[in-house]
PDB file of C-alpha atoms in Angstrom:
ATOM      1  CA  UNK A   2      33.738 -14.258  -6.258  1.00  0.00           C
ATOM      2  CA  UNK A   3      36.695 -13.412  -4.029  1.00  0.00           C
ATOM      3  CA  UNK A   4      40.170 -14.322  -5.545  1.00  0.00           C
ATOM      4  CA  UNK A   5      43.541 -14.153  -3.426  1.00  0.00           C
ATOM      5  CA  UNK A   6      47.027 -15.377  -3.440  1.00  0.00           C
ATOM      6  CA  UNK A   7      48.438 -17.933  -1.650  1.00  0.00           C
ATOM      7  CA  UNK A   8      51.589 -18.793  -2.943  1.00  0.00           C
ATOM      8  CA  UNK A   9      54.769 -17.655  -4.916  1.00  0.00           C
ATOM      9  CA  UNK A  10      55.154 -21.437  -5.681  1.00  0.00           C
ATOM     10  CA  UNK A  11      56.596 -23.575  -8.759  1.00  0.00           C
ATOM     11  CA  UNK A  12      55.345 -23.368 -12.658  1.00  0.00           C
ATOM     12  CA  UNK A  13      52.420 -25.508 -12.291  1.00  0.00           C
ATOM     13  CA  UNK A  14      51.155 -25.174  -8.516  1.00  0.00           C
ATOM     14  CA  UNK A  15      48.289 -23.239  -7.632  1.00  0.00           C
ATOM     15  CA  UNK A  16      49.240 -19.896  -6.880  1.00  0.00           C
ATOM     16  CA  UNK A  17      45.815 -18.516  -5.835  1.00  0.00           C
ATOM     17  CA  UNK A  18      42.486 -19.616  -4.581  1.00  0.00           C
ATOM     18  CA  UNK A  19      39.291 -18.303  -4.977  1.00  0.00           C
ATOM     19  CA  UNK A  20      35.517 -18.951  -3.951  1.00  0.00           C
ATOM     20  CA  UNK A  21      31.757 -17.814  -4.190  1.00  0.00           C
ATOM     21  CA  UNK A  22      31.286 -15.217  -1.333  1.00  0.00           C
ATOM     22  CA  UNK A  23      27.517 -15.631  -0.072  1.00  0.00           C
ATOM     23  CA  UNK A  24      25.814 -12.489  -0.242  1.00  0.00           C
ATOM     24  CA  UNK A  25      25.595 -10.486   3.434  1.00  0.00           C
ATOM     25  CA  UNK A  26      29.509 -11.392   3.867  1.00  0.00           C
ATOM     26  CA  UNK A  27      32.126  -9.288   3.297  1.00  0.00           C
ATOM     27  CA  UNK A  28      36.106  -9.477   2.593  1.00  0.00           C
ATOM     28  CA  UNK A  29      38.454  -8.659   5.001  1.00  0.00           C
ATOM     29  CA  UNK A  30      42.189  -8.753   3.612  1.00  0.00           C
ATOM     30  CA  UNK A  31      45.216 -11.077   6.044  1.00  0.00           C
ATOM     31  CA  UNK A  32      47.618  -9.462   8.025  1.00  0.00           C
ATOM     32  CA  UNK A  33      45.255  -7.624  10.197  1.00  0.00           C
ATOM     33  CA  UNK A  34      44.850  -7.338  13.856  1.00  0.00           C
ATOM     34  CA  UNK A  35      41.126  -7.328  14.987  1.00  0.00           C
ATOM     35  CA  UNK A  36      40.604  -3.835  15.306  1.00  0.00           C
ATOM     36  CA  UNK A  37      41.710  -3.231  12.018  1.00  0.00           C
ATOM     37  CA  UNK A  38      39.743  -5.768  10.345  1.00  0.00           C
ATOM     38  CA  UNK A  39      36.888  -4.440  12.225  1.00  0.00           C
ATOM     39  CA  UNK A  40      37.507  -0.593  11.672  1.00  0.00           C
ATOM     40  CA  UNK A  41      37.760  -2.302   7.560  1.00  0.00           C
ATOM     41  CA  UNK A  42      34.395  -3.659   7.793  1.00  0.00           C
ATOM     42  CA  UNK A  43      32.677  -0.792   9.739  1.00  0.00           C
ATOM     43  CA  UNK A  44      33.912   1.348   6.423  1.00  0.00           C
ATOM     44  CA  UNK A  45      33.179  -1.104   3.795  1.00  0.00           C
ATOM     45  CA  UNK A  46      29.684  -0.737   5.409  1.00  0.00           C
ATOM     46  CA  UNK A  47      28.985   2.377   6.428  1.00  0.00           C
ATOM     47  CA  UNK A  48      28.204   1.296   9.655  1.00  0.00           C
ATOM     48  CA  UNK A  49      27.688   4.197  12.870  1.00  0.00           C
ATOM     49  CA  UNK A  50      26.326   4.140  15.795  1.00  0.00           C
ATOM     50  CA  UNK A  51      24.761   0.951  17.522  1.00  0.00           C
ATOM     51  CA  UNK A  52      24.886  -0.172  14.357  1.00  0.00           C
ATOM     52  CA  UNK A  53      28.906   0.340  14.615  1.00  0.00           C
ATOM     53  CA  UNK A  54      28.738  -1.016  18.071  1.00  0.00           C
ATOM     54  CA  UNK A  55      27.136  -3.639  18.035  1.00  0.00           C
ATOM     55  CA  UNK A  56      28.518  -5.424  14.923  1.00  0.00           C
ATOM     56  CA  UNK A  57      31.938  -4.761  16.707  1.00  0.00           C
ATOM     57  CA  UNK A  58      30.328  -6.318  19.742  1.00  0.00           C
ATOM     58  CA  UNK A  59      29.146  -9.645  17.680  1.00  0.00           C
ATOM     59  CA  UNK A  60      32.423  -9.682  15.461  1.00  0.00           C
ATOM     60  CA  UNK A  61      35.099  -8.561  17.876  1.00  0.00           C
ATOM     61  CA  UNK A  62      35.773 -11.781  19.597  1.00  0.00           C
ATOM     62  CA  UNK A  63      35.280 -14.287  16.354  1.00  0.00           C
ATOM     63  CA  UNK A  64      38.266 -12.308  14.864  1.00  0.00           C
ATOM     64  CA  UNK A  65      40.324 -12.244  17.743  1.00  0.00           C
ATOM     65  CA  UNK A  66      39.650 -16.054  17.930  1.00  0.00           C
ATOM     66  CA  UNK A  67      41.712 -15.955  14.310  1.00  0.00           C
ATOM     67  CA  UNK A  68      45.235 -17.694  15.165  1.00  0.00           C
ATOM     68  CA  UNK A  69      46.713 -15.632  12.733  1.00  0.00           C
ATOM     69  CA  UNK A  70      50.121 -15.166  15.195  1.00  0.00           C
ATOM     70  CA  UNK A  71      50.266 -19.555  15.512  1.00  0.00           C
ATOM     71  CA  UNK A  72      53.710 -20.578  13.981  1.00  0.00           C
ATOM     72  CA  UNK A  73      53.871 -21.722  10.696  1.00  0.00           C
ATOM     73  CA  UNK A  74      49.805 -20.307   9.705  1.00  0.00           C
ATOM     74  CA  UNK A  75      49.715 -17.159   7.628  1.00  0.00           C
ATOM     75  CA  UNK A  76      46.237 -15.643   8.139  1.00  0.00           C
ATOM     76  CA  UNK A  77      45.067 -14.658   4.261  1.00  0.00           C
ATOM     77  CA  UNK A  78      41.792 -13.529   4.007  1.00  0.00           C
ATOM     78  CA  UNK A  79      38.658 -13.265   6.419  1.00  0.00           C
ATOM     79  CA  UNK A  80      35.140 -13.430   5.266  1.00  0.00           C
ATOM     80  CA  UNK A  81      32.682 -11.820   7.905  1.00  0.00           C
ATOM     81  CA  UNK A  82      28.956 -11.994   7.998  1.00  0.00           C
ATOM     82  CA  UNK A  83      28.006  -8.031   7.888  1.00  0.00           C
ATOM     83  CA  UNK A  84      25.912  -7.713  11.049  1.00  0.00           C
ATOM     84  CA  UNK A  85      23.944 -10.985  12.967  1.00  0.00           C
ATOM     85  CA  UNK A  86      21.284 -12.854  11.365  1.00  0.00           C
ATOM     86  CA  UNK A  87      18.365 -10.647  11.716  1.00  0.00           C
ATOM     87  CA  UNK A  88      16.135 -11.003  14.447  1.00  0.00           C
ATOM     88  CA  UNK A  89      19.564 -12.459  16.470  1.00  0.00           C
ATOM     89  CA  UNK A  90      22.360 -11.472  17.745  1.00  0.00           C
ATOM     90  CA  UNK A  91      24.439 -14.889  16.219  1.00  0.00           C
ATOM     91  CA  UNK A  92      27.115 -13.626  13.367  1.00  0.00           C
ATOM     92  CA  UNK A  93      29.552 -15.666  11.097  1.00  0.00           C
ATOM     93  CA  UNK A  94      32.973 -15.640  10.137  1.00  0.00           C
ATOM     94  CA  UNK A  95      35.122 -17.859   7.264  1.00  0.00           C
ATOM     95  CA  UNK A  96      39.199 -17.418   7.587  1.00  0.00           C
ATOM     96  CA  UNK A  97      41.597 -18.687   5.068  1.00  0.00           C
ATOM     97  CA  UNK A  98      45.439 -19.202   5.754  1.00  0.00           C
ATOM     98  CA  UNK A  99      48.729 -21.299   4.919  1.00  0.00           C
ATOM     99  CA  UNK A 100      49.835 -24.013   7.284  1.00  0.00           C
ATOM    100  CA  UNK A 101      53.727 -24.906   6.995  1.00  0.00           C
ATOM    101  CA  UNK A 102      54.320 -28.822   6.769  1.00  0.00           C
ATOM    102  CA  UNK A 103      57.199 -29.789   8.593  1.00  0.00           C
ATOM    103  CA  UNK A 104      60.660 -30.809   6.746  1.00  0.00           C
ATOM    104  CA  UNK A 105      60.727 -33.899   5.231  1.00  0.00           C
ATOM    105  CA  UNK A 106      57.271 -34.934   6.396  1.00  0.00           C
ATOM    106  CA  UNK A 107      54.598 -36.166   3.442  1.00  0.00           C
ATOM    107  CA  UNK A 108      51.769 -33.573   3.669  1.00  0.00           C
ATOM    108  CA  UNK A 109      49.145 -36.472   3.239  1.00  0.00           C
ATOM    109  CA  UNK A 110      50.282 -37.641   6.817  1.00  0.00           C
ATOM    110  CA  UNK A 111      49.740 -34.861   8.576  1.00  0.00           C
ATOM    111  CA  UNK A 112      46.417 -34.393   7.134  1.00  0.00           C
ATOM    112  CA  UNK A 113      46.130 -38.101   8.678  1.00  0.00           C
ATOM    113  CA  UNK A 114      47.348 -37.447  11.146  1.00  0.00           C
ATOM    114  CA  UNK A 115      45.365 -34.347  11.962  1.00  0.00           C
ATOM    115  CA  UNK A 116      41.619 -35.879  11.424  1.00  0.00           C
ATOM    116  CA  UNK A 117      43.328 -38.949  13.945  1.00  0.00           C
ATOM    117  CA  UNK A 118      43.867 -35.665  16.410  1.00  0.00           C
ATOM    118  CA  UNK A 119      40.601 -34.233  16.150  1.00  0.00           C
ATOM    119  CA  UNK A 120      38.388 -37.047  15.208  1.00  0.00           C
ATOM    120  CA  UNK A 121      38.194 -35.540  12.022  1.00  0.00           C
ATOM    121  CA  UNK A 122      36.499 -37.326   8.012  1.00  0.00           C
ATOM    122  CA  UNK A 123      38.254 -37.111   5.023  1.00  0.00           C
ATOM    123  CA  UNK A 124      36.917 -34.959   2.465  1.00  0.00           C
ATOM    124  CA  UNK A 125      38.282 -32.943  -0.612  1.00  0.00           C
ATOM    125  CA  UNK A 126      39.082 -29.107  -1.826  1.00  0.00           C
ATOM    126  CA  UNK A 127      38.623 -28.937  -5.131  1.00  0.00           C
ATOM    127  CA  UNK A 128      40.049 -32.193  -6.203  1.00  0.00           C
ATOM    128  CA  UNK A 129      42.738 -32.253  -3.245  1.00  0.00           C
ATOM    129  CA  UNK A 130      42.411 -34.601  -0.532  1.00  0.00           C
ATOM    130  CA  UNK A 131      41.793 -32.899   2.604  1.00  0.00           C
ATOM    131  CA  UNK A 132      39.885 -33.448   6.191  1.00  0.00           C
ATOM    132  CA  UNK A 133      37.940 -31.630   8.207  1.00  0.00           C
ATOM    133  CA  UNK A 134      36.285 -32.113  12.019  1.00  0.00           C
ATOM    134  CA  UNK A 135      33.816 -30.187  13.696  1.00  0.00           C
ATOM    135  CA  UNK A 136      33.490 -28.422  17.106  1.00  0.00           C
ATOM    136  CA  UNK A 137      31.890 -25.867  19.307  1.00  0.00           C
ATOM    137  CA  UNK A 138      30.926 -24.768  22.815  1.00  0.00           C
ATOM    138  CA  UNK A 139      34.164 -22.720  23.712  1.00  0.00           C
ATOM    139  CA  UNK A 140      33.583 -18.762  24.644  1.00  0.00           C
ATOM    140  CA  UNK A 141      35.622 -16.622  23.246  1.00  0.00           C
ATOM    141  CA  UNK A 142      36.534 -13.250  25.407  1.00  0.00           C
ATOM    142  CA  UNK A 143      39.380 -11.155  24.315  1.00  0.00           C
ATOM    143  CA  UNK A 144      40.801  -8.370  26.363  1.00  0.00           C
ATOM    144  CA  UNK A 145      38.671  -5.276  25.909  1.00  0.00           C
ATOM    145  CA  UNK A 146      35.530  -6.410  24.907  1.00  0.00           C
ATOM    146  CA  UNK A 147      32.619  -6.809  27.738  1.00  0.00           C
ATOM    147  CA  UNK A 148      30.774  -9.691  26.457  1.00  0.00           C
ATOM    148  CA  UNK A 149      32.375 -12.853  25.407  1.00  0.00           C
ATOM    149  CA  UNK A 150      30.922 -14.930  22.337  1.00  0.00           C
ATOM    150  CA  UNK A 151      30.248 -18.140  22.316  1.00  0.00           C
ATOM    151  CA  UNK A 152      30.906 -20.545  19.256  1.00  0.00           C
ATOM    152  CA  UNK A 153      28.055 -22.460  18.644  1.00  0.00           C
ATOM    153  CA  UNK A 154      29.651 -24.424  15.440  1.00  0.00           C
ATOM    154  CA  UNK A 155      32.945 -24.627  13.751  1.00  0.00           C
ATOM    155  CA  UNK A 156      34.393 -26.510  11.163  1.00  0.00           C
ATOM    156  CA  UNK A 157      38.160 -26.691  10.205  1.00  0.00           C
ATOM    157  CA  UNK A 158      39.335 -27.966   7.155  1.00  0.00           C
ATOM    158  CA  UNK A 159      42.665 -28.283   6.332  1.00  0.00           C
ATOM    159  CA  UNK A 160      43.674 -29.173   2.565  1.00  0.00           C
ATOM    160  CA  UNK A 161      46.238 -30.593   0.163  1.00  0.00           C
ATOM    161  CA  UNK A 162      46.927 -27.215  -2.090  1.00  0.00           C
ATOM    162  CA  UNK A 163      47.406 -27.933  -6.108  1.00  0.00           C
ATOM    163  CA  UNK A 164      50.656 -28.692  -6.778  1.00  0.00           C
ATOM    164  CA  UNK A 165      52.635 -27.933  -3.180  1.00  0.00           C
ATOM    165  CA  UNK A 166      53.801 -30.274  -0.820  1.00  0.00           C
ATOM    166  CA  UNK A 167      55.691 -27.749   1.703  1.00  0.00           C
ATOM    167  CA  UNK A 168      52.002 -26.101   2.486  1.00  0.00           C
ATOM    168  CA  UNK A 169      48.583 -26.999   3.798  1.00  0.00           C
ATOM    169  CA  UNK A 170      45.739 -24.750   2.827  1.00  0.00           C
ATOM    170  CA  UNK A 171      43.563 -24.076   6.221  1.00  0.00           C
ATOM    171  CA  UNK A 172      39.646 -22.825   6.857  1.00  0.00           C
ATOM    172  CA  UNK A 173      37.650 -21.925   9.387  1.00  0.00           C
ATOM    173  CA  UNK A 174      34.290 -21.324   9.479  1.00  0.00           C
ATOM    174  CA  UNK A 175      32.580 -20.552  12.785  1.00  0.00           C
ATOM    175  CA  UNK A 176      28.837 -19.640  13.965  1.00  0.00           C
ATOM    176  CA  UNK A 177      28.669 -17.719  17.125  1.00  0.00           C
ATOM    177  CA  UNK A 178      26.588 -15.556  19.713  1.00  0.00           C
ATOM    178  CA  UNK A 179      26.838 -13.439  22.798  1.00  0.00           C
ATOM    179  CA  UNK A 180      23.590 -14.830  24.015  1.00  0.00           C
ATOM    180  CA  UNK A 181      24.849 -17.327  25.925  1.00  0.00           C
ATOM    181  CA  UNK A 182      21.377 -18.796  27.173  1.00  0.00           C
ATOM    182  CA  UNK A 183      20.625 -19.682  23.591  1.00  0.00           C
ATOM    183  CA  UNK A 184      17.052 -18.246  23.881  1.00  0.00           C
ATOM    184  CA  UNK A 185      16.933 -16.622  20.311  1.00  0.00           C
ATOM    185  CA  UNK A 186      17.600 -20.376  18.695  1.00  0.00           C
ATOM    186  CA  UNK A 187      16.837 -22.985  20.927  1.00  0.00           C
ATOM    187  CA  UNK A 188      16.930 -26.054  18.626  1.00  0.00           C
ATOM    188  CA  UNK A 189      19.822 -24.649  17.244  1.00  0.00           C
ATOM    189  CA  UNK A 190      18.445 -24.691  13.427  1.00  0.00           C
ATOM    190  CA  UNK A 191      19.851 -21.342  12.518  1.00  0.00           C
ATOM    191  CA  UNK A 192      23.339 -21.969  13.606  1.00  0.00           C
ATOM    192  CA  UNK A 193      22.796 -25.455  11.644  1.00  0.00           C
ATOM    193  CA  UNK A 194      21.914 -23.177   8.812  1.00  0.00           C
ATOM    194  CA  UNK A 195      24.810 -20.702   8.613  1.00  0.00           C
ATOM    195  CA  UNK A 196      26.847 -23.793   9.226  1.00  0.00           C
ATOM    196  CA  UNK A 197      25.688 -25.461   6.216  1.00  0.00           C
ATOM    197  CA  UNK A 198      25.668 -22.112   4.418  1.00  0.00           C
ATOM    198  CA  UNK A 199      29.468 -21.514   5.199  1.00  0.00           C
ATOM    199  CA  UNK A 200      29.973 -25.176   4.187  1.00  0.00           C
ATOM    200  CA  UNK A 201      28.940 -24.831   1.183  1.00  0.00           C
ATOM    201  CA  UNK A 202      31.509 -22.000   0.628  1.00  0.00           C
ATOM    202  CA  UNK A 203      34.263 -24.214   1.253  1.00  0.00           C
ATOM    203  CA  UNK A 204      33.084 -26.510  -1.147  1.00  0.00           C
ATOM    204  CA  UNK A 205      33.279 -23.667  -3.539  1.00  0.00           C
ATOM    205  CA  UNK A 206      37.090 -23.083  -3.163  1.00  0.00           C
ATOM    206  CA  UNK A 207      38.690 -23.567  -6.510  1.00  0.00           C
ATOM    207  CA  UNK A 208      42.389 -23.641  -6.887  1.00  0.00           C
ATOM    208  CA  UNK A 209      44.328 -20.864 -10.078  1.00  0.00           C
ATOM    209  CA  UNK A 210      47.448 -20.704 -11.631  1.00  0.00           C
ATOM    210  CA  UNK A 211      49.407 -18.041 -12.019  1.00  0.00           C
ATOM    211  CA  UNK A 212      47.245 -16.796 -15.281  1.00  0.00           C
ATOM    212  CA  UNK A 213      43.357 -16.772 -13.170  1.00  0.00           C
ATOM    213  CA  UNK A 214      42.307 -20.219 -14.909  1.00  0.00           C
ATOM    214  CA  UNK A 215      41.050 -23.011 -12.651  1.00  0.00           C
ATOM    215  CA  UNK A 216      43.148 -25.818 -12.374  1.00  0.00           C
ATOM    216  CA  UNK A 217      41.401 -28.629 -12.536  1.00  0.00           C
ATOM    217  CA  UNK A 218      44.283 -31.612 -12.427  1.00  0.00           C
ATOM    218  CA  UNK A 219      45.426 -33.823  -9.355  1.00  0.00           C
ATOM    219  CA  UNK A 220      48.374 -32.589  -8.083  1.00  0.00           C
ATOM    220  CA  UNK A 221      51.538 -34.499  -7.850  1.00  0.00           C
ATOM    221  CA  UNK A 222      53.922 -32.983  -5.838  1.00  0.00           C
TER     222      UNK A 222
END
């Protein structure tokens, strides 16, 4: 179980979040440009030679996909699957962040407003009303890396967080390959499966207070 801070907020409000971490995934901490996330991972792992190269290949572009530099998102914490899904070359990422709400706007409406946006459904984080929507197809190609990946799923989920009304909690989980002919999964089934796999994580997310203990109240703020 991964646990990490997300806010310095009033007594009573969540002040951390954590979640069950699938085993094959591994933590990358916020703040981090690709290349150090990756250069993280590659450690964490052991990782050299093609190995090295070609989970930088696979994971390279997911993470650069992050929009950890948007205004008003703080990136926290990246969850990346270590390698592909054997036999492929499809990998797997989950990032978690802080959304500002706008002054003097109720966070429920731009959740609202948000799924209206993206044609998203309403759903819940661990007791907090939240939405999410679905997507895919884009190719991602940052600067410096010779083959693009392209997403095959991803699911954004932005969330109420316990006890806050100036913050939206925000994750993304995304399923994507550099084979862009599709020929190692053509029906698609085990991008449905990491996608149901990383959903499930989500639906792990539990919100602490400041002492570790789940909260397990409906915020009011």
């Amino acid at each position: 179980m991964s646990r990490t801070f997300v806010h310095r907020s009033a007594s009573g409000a969540a002040r951390s979040y954590s979640l069950v971490l699938p085993a094959g995934f591994v933590h990358v901490g916020g703040s981090r440009s690709a290349d150090t996330a990756l250069a993280e991972v590659v450690g964490q792992l052991g990782l050299v030679g093609d190995d090295e190269r070609d989970f930088r290949r696979q994971a390279r572009p997911i993470l650069d996909g992050i929009p950890s530099t948007q205004s008003g998102l703080r990136l926290l914490d990246s969850y990346v699957l270590a390698g592909t899904w054997p036999g492929t070359r499809i990998s797997a990422t989950i990032t978690c962040g802080v959304a500002d709400v706008p002054a003097g706007t109720d966070p429920d409406d731009t959740l609202m407003a948000q799924a209206a946006r993206h044609g998203g459904s309403i759903t819940a984080v661990a007791g907090e009303p939240a939405v999410f929507w679905t997507d895919g197809g884009d190719v991602v190609a940052p600067p410096r890396v010779d083959r693009p990946v392209a997403v095959l799923r991803r699911r954004t989920t932005l969330s109420r967080i316990h006890g806050l009304a100036s913050h939206l909690f925000v994750v993304v989980a995304t399923v994507g390959s550099d084979d862009h002919e599709a020929a190692e999964d053509p029906d698609g089934s085990i991008a449905d499966a990491l996608s149901d796999l990383l959903a499930a994580v989500v639906e792990s997310i539990r919100w602490r207070d400041e002492a570790g203990s789940t909260i397990t109240d409906r915020a009011t703020a």
